[in-house]
PDB file of N, CA and C in Angstrom:
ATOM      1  N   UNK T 195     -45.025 -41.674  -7.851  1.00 42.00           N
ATOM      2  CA  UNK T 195     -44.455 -42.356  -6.705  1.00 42.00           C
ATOM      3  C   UNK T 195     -45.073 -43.746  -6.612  1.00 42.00           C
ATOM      4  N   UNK T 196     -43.894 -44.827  -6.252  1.00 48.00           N
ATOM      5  CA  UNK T 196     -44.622 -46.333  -6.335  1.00 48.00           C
ATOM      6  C   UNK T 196     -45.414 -46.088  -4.902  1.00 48.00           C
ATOM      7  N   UNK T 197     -46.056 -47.365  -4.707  1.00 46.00           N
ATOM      8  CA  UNK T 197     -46.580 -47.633  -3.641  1.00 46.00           C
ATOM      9  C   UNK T 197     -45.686 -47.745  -2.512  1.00 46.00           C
ATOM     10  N   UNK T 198     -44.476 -48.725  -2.962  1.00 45.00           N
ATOM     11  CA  UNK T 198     -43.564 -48.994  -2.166  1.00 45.00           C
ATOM     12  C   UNK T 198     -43.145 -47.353  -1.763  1.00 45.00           C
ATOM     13  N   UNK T 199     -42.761 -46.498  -2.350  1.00 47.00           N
ATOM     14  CA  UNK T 199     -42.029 -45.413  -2.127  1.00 47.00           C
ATOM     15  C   UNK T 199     -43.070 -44.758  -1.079  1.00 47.00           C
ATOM     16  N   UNK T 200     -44.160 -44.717  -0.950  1.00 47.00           N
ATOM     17  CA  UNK T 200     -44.968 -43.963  -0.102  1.00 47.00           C
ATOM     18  C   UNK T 200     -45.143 -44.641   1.223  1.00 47.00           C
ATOM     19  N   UNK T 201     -45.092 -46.481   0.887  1.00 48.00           N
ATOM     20  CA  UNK T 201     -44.823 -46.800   2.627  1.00 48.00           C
ATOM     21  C   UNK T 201     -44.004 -46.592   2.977  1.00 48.00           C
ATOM     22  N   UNK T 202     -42.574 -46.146   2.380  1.00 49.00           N
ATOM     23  CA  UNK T 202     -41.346 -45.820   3.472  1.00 49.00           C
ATOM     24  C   UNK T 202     -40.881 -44.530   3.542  1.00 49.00           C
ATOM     25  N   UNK T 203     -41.705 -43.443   2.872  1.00 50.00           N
ATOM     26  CA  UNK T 203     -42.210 -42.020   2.892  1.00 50.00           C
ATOM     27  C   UNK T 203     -42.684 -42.119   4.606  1.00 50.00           C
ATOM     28  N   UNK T 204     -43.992 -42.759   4.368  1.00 51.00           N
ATOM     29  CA  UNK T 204     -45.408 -42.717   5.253  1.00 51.00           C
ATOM     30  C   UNK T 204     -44.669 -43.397   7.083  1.00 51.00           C
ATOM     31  N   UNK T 205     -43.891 -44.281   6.894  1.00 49.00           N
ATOM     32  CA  UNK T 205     -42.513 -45.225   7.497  1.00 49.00           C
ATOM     33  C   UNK T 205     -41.926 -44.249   8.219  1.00 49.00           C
ATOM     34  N   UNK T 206     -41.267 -43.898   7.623  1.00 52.00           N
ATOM     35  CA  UNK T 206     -39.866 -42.634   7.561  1.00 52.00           C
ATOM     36  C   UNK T 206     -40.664 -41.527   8.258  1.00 52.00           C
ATOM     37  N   UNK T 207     -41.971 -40.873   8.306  1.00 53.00           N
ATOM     38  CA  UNK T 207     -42.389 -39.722   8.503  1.00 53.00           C
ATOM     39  C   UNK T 207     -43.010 -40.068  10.119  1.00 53.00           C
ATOM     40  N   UNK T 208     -43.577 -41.175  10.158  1.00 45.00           N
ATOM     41  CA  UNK T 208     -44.025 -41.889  11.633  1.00 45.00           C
ATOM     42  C   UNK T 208     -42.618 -41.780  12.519  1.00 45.00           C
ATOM     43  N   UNK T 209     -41.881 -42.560  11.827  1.00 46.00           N
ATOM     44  CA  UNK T 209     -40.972 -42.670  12.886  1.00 46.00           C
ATOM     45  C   UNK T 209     -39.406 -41.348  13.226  1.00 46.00           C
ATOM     46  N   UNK T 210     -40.026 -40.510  12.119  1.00 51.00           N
ATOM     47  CA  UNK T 210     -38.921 -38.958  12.577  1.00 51.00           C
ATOM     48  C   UNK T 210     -40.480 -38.134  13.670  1.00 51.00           C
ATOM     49  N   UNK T 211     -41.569 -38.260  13.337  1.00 50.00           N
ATOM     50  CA  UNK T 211     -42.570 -37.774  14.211  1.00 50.00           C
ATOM     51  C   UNK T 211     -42.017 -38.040  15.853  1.00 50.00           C
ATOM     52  N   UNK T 212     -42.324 -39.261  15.760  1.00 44.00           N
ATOM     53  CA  UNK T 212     -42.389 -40.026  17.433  1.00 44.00           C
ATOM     54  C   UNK T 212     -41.081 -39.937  18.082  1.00 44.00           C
ATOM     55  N   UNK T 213     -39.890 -39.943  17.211  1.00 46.00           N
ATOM     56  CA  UNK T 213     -38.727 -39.832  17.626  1.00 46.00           C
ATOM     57  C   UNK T 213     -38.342 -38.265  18.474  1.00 46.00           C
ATOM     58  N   UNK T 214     -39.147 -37.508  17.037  1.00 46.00           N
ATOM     59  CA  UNK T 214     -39.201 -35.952  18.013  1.00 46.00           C
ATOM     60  C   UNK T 214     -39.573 -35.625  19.177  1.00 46.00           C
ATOM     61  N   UNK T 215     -40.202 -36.611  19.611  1.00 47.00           N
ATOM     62  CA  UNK T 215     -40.939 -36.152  21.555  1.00 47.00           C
ATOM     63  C   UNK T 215     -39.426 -35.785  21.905  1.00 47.00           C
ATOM     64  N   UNK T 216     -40.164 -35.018  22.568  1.00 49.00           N
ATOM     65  CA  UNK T 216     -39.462 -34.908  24.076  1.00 49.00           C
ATOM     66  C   UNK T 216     -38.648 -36.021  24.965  1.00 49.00           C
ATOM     67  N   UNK T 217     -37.648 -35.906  25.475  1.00 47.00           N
ATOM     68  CA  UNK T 217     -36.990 -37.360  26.476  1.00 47.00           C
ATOM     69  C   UNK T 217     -37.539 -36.662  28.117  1.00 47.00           C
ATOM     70  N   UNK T 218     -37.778 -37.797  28.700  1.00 49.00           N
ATOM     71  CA  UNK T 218     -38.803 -37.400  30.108  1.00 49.00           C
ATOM     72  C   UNK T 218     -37.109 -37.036  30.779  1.00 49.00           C
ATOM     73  N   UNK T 219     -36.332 -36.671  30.753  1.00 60.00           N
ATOM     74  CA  UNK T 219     -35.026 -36.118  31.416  1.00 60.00           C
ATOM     75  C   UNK T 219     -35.484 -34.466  31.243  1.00 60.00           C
ATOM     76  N   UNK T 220     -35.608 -34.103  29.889  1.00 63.00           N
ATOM     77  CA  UNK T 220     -35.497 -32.597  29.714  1.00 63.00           C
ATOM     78  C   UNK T 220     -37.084 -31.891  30.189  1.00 63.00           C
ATOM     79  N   UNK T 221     -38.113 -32.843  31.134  1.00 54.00           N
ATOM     80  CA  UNK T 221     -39.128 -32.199  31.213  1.00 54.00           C
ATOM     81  C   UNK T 221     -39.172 -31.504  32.746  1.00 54.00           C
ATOM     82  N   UNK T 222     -40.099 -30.520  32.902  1.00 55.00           N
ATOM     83  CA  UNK T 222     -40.194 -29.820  34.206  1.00 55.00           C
ATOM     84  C   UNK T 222     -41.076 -31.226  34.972  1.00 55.00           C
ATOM     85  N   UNK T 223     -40.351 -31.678  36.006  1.00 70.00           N
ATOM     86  CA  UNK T 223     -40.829 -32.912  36.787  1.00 70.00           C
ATOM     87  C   UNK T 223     -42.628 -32.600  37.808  1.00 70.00           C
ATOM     88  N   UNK T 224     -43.588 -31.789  36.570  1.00 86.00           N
ATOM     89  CA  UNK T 224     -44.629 -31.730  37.308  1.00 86.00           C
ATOM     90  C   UNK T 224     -45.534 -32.773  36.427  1.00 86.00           C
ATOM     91  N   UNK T 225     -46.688 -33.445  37.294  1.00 89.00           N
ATOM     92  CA  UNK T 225     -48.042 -34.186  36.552  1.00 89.00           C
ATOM     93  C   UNK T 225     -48.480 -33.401  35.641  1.00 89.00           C
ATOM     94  N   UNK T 226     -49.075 -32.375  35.482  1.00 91.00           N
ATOM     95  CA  UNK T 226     -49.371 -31.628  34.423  1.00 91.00           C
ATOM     96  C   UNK T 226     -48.699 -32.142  32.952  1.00 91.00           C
ATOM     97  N   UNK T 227     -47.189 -31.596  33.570  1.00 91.00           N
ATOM     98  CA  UNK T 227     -46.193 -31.385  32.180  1.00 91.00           C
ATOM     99  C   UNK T 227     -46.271 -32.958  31.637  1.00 91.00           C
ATOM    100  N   UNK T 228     -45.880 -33.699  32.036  1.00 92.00           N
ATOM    101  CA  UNK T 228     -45.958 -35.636  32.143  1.00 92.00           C
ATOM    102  C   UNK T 228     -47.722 -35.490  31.363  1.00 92.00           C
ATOM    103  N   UNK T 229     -48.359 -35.150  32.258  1.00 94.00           N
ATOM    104  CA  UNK T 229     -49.680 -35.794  31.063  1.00 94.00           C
ATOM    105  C   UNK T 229     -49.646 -34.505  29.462  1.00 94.00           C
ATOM    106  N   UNK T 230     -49.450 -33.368  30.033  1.00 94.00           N
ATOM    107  CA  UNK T 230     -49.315 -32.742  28.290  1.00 94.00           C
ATOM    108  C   UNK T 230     -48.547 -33.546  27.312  1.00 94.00           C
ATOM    109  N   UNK T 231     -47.362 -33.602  27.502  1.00 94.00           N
ATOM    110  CA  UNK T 231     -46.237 -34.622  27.096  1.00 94.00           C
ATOM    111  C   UNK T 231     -47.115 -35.898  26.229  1.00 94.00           C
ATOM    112  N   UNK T 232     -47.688 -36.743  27.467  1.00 96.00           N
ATOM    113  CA  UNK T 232     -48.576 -38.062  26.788  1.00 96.00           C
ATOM    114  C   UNK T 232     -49.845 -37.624  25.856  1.00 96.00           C
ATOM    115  N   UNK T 233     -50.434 -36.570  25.818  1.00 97.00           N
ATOM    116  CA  UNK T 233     -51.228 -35.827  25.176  1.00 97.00           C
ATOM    117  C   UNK T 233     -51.128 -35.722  23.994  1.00 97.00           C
ATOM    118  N   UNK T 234     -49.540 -35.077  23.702  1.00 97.00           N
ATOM    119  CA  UNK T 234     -48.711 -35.144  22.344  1.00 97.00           C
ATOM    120  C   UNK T 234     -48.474 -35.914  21.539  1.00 97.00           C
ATOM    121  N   UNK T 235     -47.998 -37.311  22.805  1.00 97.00           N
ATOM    122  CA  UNK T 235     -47.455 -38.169  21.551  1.00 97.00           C
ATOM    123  C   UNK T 235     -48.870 -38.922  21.346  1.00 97.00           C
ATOM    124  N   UNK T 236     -50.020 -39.344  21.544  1.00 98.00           N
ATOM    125  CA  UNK T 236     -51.028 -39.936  21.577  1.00 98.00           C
ATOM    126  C   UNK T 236     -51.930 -39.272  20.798  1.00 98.00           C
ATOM    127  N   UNK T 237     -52.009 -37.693  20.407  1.00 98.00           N
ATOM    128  CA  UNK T 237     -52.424 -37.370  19.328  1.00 98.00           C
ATOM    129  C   UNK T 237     -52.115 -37.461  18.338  1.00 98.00           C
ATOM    130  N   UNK T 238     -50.719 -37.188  18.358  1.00 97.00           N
ATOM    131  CA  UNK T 238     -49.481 -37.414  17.053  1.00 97.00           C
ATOM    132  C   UNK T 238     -50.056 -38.890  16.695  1.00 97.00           C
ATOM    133  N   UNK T 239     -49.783 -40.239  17.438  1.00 98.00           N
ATOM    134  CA  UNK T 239     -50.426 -41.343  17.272  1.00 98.00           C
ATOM    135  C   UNK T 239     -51.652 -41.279  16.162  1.00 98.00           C
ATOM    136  N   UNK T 240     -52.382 -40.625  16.682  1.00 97.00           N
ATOM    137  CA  UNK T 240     -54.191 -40.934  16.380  1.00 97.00           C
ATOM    138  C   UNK T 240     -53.509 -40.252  14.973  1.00 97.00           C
ATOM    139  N   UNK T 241     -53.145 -39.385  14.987  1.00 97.00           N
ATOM    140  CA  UNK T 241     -53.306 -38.700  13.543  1.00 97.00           C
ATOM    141  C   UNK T 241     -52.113 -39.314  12.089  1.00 97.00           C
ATOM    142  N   UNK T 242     -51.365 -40.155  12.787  1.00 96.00           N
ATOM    143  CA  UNK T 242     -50.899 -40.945  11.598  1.00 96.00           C
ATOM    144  C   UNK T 242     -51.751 -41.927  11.669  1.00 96.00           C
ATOM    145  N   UNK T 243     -52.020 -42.577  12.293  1.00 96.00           N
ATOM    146  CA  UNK T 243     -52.824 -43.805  12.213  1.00 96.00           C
ATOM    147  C   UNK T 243     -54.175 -43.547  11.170  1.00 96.00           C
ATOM    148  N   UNK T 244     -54.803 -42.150  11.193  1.00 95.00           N
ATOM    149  CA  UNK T 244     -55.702 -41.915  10.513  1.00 95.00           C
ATOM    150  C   UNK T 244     -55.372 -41.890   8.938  1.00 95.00           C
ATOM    151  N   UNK T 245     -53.883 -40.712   8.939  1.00 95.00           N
ATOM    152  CA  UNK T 245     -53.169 -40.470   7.759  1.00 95.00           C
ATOM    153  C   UNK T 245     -52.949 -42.025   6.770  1.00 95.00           C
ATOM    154  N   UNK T 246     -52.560 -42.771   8.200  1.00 94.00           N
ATOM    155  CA  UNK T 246     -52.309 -44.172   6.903  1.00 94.00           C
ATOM    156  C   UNK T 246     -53.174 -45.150   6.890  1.00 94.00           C
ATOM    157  N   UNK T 247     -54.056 -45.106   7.331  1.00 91.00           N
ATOM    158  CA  UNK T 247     -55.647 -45.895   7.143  1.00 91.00           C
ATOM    159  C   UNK T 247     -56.197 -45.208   5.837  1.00 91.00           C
ATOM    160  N   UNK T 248     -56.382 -43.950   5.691  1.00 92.00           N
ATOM    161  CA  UNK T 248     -56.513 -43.559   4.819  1.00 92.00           C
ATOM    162  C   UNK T 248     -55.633 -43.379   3.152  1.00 92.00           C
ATOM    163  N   UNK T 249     -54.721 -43.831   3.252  1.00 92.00           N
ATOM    164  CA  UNK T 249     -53.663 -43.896   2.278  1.00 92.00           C
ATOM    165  C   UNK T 249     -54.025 -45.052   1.273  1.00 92.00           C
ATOM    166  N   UNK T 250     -53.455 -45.114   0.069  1.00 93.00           N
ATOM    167  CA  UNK T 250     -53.751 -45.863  -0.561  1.00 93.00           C
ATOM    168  C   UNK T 250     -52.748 -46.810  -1.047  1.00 93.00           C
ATOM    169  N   UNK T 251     -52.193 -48.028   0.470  1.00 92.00           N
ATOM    170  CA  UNK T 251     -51.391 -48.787   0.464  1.00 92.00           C
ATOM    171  C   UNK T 251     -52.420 -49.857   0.835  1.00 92.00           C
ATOM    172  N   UNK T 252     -51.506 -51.042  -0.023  1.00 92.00           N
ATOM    173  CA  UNK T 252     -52.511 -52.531   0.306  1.00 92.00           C
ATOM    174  C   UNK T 252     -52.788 -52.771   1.859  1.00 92.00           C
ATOM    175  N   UNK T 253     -54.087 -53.325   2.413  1.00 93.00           N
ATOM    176  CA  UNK T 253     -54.399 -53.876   3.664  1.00 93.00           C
ATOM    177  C   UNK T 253     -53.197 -54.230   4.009  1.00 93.00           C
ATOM    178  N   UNK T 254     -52.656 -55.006   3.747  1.00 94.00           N
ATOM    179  CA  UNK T 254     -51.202 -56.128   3.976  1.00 94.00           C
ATOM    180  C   UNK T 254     -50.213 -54.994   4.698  1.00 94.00           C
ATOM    181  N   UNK T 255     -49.905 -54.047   3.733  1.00 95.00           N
ATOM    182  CA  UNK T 255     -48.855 -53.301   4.327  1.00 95.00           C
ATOM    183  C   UNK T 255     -49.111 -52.031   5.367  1.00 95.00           C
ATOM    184  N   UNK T 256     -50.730 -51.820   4.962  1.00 95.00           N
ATOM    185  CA  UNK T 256     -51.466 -50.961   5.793  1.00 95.00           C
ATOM    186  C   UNK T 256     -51.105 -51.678   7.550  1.00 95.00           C
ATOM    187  N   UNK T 257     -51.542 -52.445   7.430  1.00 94.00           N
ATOM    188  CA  UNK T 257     -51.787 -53.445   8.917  1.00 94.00           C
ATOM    189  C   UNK T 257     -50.045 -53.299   9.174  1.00 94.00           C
ATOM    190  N   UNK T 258     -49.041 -54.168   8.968  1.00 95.00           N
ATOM    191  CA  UNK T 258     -47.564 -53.606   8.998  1.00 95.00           C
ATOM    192  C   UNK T 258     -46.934 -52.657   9.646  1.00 95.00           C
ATOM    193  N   UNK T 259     -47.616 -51.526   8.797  1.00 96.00           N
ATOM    194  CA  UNK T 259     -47.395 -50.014   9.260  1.00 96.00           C
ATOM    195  C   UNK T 259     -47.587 -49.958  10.530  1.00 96.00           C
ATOM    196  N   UNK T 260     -49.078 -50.312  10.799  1.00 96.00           N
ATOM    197  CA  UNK T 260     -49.832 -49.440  11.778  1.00 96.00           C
ATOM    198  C   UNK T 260     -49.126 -50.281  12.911  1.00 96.00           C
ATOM    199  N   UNK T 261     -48.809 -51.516  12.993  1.00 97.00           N
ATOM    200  CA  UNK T 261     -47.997 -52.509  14.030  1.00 97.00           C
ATOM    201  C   UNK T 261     -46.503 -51.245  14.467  1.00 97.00           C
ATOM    202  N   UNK T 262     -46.110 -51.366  13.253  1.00 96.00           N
ATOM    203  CA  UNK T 262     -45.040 -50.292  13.242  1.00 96.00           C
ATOM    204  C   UNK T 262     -44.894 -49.035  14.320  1.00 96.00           C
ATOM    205  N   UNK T 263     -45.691 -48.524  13.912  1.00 97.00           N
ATOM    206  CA  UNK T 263     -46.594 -47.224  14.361  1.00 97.00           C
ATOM    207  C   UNK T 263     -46.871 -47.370  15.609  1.00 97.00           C
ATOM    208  N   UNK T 264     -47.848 -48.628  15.934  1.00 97.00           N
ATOM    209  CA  UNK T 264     -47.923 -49.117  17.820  1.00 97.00           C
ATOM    210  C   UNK T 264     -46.729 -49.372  18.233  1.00 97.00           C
ATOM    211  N   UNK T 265     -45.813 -50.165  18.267  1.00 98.00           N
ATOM    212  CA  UNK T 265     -45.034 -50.728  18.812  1.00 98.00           C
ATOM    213  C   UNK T 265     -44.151 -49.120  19.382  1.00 98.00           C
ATOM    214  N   UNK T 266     -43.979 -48.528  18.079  1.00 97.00           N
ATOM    215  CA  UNK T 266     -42.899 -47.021  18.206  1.00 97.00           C
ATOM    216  C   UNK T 266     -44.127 -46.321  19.414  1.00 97.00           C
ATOM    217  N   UNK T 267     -45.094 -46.133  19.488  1.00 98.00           N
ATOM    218  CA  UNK T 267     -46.019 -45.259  20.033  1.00 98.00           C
ATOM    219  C   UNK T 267     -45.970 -45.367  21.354  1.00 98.00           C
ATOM    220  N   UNK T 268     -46.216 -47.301  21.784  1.00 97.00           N
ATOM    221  CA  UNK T 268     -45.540 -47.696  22.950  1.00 97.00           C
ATOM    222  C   UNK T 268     -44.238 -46.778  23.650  1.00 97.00           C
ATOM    223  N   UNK T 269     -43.330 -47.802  22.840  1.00 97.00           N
ATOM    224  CA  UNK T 269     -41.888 -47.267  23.381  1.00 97.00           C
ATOM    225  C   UNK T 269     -42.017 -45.553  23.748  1.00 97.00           C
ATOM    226  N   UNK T 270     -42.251 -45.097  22.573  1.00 96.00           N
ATOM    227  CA  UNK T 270     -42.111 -43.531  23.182  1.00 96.00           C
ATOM    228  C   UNK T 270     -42.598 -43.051  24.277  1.00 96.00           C
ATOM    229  N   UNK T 271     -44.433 -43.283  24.985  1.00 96.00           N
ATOM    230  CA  UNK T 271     -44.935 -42.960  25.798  1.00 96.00           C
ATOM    231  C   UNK T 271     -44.634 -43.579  26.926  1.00 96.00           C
ATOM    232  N   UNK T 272     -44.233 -44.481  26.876  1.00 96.00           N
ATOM    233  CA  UNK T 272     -43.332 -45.446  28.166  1.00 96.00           C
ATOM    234  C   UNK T 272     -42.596 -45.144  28.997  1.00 96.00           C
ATOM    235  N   UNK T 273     -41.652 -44.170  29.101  1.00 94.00           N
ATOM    236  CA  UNK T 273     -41.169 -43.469  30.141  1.00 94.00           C
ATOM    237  C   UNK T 273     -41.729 -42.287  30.658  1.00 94.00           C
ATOM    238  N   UNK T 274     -42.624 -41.729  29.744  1.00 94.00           N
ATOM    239  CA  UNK T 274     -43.553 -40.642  30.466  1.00 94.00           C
ATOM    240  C   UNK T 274     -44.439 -41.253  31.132  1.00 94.00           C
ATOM    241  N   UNK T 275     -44.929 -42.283  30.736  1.00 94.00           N
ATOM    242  CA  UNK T 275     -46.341 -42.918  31.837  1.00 94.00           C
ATOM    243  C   UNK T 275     -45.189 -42.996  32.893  1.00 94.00           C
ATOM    244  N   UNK T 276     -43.815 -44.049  33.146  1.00 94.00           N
ATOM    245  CA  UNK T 276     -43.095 -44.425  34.382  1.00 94.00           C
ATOM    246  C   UNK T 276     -43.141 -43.161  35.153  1.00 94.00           C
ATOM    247  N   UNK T 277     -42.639 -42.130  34.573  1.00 93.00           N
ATOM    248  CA  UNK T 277     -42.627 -41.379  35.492  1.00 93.00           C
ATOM    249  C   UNK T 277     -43.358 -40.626  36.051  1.00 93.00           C
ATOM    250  N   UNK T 278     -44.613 -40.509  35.158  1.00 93.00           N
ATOM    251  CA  UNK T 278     -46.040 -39.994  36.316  1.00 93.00           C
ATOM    252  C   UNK T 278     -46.619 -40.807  37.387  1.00 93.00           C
ATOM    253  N   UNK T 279     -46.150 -41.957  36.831  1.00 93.00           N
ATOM    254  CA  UNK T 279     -46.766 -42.917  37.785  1.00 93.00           C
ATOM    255  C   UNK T 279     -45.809 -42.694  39.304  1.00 93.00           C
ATOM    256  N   UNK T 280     -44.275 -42.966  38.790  1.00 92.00           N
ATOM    257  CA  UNK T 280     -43.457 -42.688  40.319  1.00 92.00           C
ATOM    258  C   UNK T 280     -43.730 -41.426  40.520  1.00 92.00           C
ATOM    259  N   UNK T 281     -43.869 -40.287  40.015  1.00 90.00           N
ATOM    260  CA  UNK T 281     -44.508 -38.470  40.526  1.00 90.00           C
ATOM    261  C   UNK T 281     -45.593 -38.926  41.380  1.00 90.00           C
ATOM    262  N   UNK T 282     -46.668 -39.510  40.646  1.00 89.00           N
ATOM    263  CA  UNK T 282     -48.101 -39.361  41.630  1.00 89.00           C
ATOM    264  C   UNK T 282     -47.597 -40.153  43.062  1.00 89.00           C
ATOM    265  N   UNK T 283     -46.582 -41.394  42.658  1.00 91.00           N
ATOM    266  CA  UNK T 283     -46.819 -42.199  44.161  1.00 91.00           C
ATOM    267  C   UNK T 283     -45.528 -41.193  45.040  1.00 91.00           C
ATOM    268  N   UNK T 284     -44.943 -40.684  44.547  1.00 89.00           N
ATOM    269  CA  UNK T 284     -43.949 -39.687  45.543  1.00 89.00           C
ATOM    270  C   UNK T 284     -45.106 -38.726  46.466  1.00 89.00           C
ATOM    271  N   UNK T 285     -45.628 -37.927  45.712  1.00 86.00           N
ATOM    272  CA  UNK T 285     -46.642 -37.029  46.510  1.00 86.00           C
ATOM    273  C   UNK T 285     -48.305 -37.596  46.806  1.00 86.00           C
ATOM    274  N   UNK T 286     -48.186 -38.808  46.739  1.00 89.00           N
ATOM    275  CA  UNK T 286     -48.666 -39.763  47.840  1.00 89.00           C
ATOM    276  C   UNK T 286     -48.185 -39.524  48.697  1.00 89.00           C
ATOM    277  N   UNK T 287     -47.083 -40.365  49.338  1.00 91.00           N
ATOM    278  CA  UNK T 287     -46.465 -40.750  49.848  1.00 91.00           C
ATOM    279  C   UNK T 287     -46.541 -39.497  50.487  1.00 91.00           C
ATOM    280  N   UNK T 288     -45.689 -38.078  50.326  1.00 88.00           N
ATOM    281  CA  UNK T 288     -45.741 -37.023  50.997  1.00 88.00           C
ATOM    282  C   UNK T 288     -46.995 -36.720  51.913  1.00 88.00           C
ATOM    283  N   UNK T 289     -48.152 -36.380  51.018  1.00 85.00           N
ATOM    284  CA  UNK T 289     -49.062 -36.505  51.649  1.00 85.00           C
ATOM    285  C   UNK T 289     -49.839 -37.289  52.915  1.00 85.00           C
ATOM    286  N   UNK T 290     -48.978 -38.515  52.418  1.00 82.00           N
ATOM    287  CA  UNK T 290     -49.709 -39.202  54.104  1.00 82.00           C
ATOM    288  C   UNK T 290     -48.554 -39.462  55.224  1.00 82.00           C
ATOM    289  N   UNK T 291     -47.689 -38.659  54.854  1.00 72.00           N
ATOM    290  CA  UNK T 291     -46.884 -38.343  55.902  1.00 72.00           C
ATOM    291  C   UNK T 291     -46.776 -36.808  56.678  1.00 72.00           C
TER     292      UNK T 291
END
């Protein structure tokens, strides 16, 4: 396998990973479930990031990747943070009423 073939292996495997979460629509609307959820994809995170630090692709495309890798990691956890954040301030809100 070229090099090339393993960054878009290594590519391809990040981004069917992160894509697999969960959508914050199909989750049970408790804090718990919302932080397990971010738990997931943030380990999933750590553990490609390790997988392709460790790989034996040039710095150049290493660094690339891992941009890759953040940017997707972002987006995915991004509506689960929104919506723990509006959960916690709803039952605020309850609470001091």
């Amino acid at each position: 396998m070229k090099v090339t073939d393993s960054a878009a292996l290594c590519a391809n495997e990040t981004s069917e990973e992160l894509q697999g979460q969960p959508e914050p629509s199909g989750l049970p609307l408790t804090p718990q479930a919302l932080i397990d959820v971010l738990i997931d994809i943030d380990l999933a995170y750590e553990r490609k990031c390790k997988e392709l630090s460790k790989s034996n692709l040039g710095a150049t495309l290493q660094y690339h990747l891992l941009e890759k890798l953040r940017v997707q990691h972002s987006e995915q956890r991004e509506p689960f943070a929104q919506r723990l954040i509006a959960l916690q301030d709803e039952l605020k809100a309850k609470g001091d009423s």
